[in-house]
Short mmCIF file of C-alpha atoms in Angstrom, two decimals:
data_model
loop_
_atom_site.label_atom_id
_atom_site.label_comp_id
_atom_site.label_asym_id
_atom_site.label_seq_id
_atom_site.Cartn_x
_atom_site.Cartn_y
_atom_site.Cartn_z
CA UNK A 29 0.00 0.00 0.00
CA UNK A 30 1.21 3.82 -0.76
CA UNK A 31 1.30 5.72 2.60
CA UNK A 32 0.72 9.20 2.88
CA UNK A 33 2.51 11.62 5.87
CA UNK A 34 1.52 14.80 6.52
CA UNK A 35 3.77 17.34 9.22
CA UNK A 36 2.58 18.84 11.30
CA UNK A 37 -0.68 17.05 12.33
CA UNK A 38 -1.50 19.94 13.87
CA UNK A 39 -0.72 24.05 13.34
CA UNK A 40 -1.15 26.65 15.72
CA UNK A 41 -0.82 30.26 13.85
CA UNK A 42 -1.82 33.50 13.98
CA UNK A 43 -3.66 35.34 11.23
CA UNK A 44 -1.47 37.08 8.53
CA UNK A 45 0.97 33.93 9.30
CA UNK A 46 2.86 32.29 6.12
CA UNK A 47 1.83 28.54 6.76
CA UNK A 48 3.22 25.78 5.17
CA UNK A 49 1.95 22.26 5.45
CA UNK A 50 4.49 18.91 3.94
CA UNK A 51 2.47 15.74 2.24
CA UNK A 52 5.11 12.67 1.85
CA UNK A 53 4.26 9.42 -0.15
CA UNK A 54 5.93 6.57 0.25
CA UNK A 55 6.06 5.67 -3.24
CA UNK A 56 5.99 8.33 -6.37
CA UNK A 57 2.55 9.77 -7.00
CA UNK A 58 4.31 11.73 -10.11
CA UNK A 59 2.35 15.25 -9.51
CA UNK A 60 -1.30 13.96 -8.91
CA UNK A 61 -1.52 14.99 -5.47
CA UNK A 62 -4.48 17.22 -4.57
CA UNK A 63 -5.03 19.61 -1.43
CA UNK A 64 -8.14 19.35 0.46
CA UNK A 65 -9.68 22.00 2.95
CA UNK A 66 -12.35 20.35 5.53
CA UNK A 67 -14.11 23.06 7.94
CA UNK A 68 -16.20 20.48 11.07
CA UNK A 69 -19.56 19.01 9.81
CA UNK A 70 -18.61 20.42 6.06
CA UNK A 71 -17.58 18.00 3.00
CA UNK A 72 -14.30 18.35 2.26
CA UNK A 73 -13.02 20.98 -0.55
CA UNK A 74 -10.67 20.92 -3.81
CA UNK A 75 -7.87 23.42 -3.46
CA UNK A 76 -4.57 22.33 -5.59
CA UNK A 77 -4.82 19.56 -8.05
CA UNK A 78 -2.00 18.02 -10.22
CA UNK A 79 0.67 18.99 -7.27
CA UNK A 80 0.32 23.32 -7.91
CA UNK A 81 -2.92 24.04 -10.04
CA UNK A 82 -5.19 26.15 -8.10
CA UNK A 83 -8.91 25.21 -8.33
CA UNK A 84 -11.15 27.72 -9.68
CA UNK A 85 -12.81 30.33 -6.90
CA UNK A 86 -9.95 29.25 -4.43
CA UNK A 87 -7.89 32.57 -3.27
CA UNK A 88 -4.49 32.75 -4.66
CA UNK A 89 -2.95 33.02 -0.77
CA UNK A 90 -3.35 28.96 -1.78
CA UNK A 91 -0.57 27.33 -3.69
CA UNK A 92 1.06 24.24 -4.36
CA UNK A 93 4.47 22.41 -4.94
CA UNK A 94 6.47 19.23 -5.64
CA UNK A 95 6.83 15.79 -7.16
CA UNK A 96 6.96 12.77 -6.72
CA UNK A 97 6.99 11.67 -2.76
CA UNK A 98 6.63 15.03 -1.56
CA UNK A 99 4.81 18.12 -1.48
CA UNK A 100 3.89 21.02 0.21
CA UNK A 101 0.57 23.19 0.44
CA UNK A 102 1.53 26.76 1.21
CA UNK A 103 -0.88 29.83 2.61
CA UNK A 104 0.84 32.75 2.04
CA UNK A 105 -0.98 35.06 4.50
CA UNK A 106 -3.59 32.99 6.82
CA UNK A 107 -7.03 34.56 7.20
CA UNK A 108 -9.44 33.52 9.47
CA UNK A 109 -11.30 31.44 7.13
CA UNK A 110 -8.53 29.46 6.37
CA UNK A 111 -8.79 27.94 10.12
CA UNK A 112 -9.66 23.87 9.18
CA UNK A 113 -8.36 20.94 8.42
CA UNK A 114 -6.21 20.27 5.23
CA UNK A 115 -5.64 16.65 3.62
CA UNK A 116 -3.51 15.46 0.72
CA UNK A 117 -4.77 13.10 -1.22
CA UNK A 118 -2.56 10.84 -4.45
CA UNK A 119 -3.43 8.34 -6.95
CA UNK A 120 -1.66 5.66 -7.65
CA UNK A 121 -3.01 3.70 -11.47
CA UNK A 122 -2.72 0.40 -8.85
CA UNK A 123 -3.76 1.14 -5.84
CA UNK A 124 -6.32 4.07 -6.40
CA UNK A 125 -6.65 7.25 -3.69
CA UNK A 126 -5.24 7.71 -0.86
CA UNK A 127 -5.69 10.83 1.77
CA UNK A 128 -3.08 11.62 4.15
CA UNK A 129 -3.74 11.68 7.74
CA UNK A 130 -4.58 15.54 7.97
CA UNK A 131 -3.23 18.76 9.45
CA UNK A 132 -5.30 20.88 11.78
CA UNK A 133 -4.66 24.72 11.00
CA UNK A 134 -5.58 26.31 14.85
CA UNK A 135 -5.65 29.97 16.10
CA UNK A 136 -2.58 30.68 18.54
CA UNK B 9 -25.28 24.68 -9.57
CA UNK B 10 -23.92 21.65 -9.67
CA UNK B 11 -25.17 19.24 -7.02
CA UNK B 12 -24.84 16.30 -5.96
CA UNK B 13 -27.26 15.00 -2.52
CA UNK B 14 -26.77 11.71 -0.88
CA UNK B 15 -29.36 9.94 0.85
CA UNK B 16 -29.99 6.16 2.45
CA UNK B 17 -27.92 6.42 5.64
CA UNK B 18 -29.06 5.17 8.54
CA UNK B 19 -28.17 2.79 11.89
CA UNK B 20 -27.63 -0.75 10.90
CA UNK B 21 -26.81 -3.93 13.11
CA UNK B 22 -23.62 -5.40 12.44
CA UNK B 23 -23.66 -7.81 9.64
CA UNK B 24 -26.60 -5.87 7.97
CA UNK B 25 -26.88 -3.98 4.63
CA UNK B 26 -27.71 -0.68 3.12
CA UNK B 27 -27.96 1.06 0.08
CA UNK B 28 -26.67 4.68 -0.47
CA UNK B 29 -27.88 6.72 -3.30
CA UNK B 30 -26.70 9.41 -4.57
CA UNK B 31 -28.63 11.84 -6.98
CA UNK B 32 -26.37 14.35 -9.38
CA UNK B 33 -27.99 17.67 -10.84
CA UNK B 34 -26.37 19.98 -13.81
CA UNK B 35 -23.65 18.36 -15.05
CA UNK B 36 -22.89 15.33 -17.45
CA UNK B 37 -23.35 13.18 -14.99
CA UNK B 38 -22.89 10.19 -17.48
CA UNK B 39 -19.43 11.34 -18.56
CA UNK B 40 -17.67 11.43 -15.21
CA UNK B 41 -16.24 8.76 -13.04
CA UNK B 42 -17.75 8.93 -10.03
CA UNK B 43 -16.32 7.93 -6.27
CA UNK B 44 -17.70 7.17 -2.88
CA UNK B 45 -15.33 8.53 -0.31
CA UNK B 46 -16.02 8.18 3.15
CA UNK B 47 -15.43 9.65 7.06
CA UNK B 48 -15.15 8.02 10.40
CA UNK B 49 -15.87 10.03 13.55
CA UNK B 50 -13.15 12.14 14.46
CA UNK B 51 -11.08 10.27 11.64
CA UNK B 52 -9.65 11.48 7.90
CA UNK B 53 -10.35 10.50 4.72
CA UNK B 54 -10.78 7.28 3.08
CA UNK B 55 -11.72 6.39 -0.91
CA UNK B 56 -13.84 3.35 -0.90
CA UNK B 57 -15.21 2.59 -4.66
CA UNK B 58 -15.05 4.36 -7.90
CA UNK B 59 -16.68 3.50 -11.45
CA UNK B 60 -16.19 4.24 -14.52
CA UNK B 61 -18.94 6.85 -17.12
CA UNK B 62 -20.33 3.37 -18.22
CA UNK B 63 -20.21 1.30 -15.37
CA UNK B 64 -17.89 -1.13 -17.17
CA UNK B 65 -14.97 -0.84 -14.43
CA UNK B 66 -15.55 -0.87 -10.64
CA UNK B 67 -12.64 -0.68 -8.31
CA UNK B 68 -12.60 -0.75 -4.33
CA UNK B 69 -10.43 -0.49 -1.23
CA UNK B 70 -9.24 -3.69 -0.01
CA UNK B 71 -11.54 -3.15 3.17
CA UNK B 72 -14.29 -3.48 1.29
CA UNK B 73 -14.22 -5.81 -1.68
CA UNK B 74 -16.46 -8.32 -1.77
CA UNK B 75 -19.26 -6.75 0.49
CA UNK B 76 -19.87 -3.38 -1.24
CA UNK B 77 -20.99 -2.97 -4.82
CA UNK B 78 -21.18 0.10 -6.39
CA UNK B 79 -23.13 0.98 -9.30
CA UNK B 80 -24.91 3.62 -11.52
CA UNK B 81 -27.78 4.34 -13.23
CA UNK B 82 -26.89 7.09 -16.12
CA UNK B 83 -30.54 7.54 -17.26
CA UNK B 84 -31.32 8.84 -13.74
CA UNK B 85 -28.47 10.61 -12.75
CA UNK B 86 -27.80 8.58 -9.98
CA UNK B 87 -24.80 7.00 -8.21
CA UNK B 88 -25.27 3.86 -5.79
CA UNK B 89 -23.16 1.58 -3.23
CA UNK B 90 -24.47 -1.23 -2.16
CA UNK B 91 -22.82 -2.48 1.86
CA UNK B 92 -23.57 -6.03 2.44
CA UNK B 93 -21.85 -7.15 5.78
CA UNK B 94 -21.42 -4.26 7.37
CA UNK B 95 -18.76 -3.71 10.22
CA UNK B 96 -18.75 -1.75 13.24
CA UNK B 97 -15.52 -0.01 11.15
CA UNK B 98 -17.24 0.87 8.27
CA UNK B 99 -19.54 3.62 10.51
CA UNK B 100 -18.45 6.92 8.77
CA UNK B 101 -20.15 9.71 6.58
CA UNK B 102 -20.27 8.86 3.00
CA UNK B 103 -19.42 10.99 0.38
CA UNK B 104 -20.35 10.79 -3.17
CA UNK B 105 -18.13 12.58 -5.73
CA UNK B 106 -17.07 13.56 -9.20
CA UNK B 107 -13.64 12.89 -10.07
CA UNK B 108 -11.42 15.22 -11.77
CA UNK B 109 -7.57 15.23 -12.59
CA UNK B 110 -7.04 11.90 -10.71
CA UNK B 111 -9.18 14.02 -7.74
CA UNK B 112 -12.61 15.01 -6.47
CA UNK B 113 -13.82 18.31 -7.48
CA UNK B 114 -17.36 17.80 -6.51
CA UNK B 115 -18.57 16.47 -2.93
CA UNK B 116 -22.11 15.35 -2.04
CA UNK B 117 -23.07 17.12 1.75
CA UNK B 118 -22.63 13.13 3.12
CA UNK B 119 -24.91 10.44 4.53
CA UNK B 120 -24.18 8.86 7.81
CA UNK B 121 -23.97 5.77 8.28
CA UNK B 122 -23.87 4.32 11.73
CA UNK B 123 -23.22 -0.01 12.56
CA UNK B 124 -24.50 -0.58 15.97
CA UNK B 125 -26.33 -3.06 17.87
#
């Protein structure tokens, strides 16, 4: 099976804060690894897909990097909405999806 | 807007089934490979099943082969997964979705599912 890591599991920062978040697979994903915000009681959504492709309607403070087993989600100023939980997610052609175990973005 | 609205959740005994549905609005629903991705309390992510436009390839988590069955009814609009056997582990929200770039782009809100006797 293709394990994901994600560091920190859990963030405290303030708002305005650069935050960076590090996704690591234990086998190549290539660069389809997608970001995932998840607010309590709320489906999950699509932020980055294909590693640093910014879905449409998400702010540009969002952006994406890397290849292959690892990969970083950065927020270059956090706002207050941005307070959630943030997964990475990879497919593999044999194994299909996997999420990482999450990072929980709190308020210092 | 594009929608999609799960439904068929409920509290099952272990070793019971359930059907989830899972109805899709504006969009070609009959193009897209679509996913069931659930949630356990307190717990991250997990894909369970996908299948393809025409329903002609299923895949599944290990975890769950040979008691779920997912499935799809294009003329409808309308996404399905079939849990046979259920598990006390398998209690979770579940997600439909639409998959895009190898990723979901589209979430239903989620149906819970809860295995308890």
């Amino acid at each position: 099976d293709i394990q994901m890591t994600q560091s920190p599991s859990t963030l405290s920062a303030s708002v305005g804060d650069r935050v960076t978040i590090t996704c690591r697979a234990s086998q190549s994903t290539s660069s389809w690894l997608a970001w995932f915000q998840q607010k309590p009681g709320k489906a999950p959504k699509l932020l980055i897909y294909k590693a640093s492709s910014l879905q449409s309607g998400v702010p540009t403070r969002f952006s994406g990097s890397g290849s292959g087993t690892e990969f970083t989600l950065t927020i270059s100023s956090l706002q207050p909405d941005d307070f959630a939980t943030y997964y990475c997610q990879q497919y593999n052609t044999y194994r299909g999806f996997t999420f990482g175990p999450g990072t929980k973005v709190d308020i210092k | 807007e594009v929608q999609l609205v799960e439904s068929g959740g409920g509290l099952v005994q272990p070793g019971g089934s359930l059907r989830l549905s899972c109805a899709a609005s504006t969009f070609s629903f009959s193009n897209s490979w679509m996913s069931w991705v659930r949630q356990a309390p307190g717990r991250g992510l997990e894909w369970v099943a996908n299948i393809k436009p025409d329903g002609s390839e299923k895949y599944y988590v290990d975890s769950v082969k040979g008691r779920f069955t997912i499935s799809r009814d294009n003329a409808k609009n309308s996404l399905f997964l079939q849990m046979n056997s259920l598990r006390a582990e398998d209690a979770a929200v579940y997600y439909c979705a639409t998959e895009w770039w190898y990723t979901f782009n589209i979430w239903g809100q989620g149906t819970m599912v809860t295995v308890s006797s």
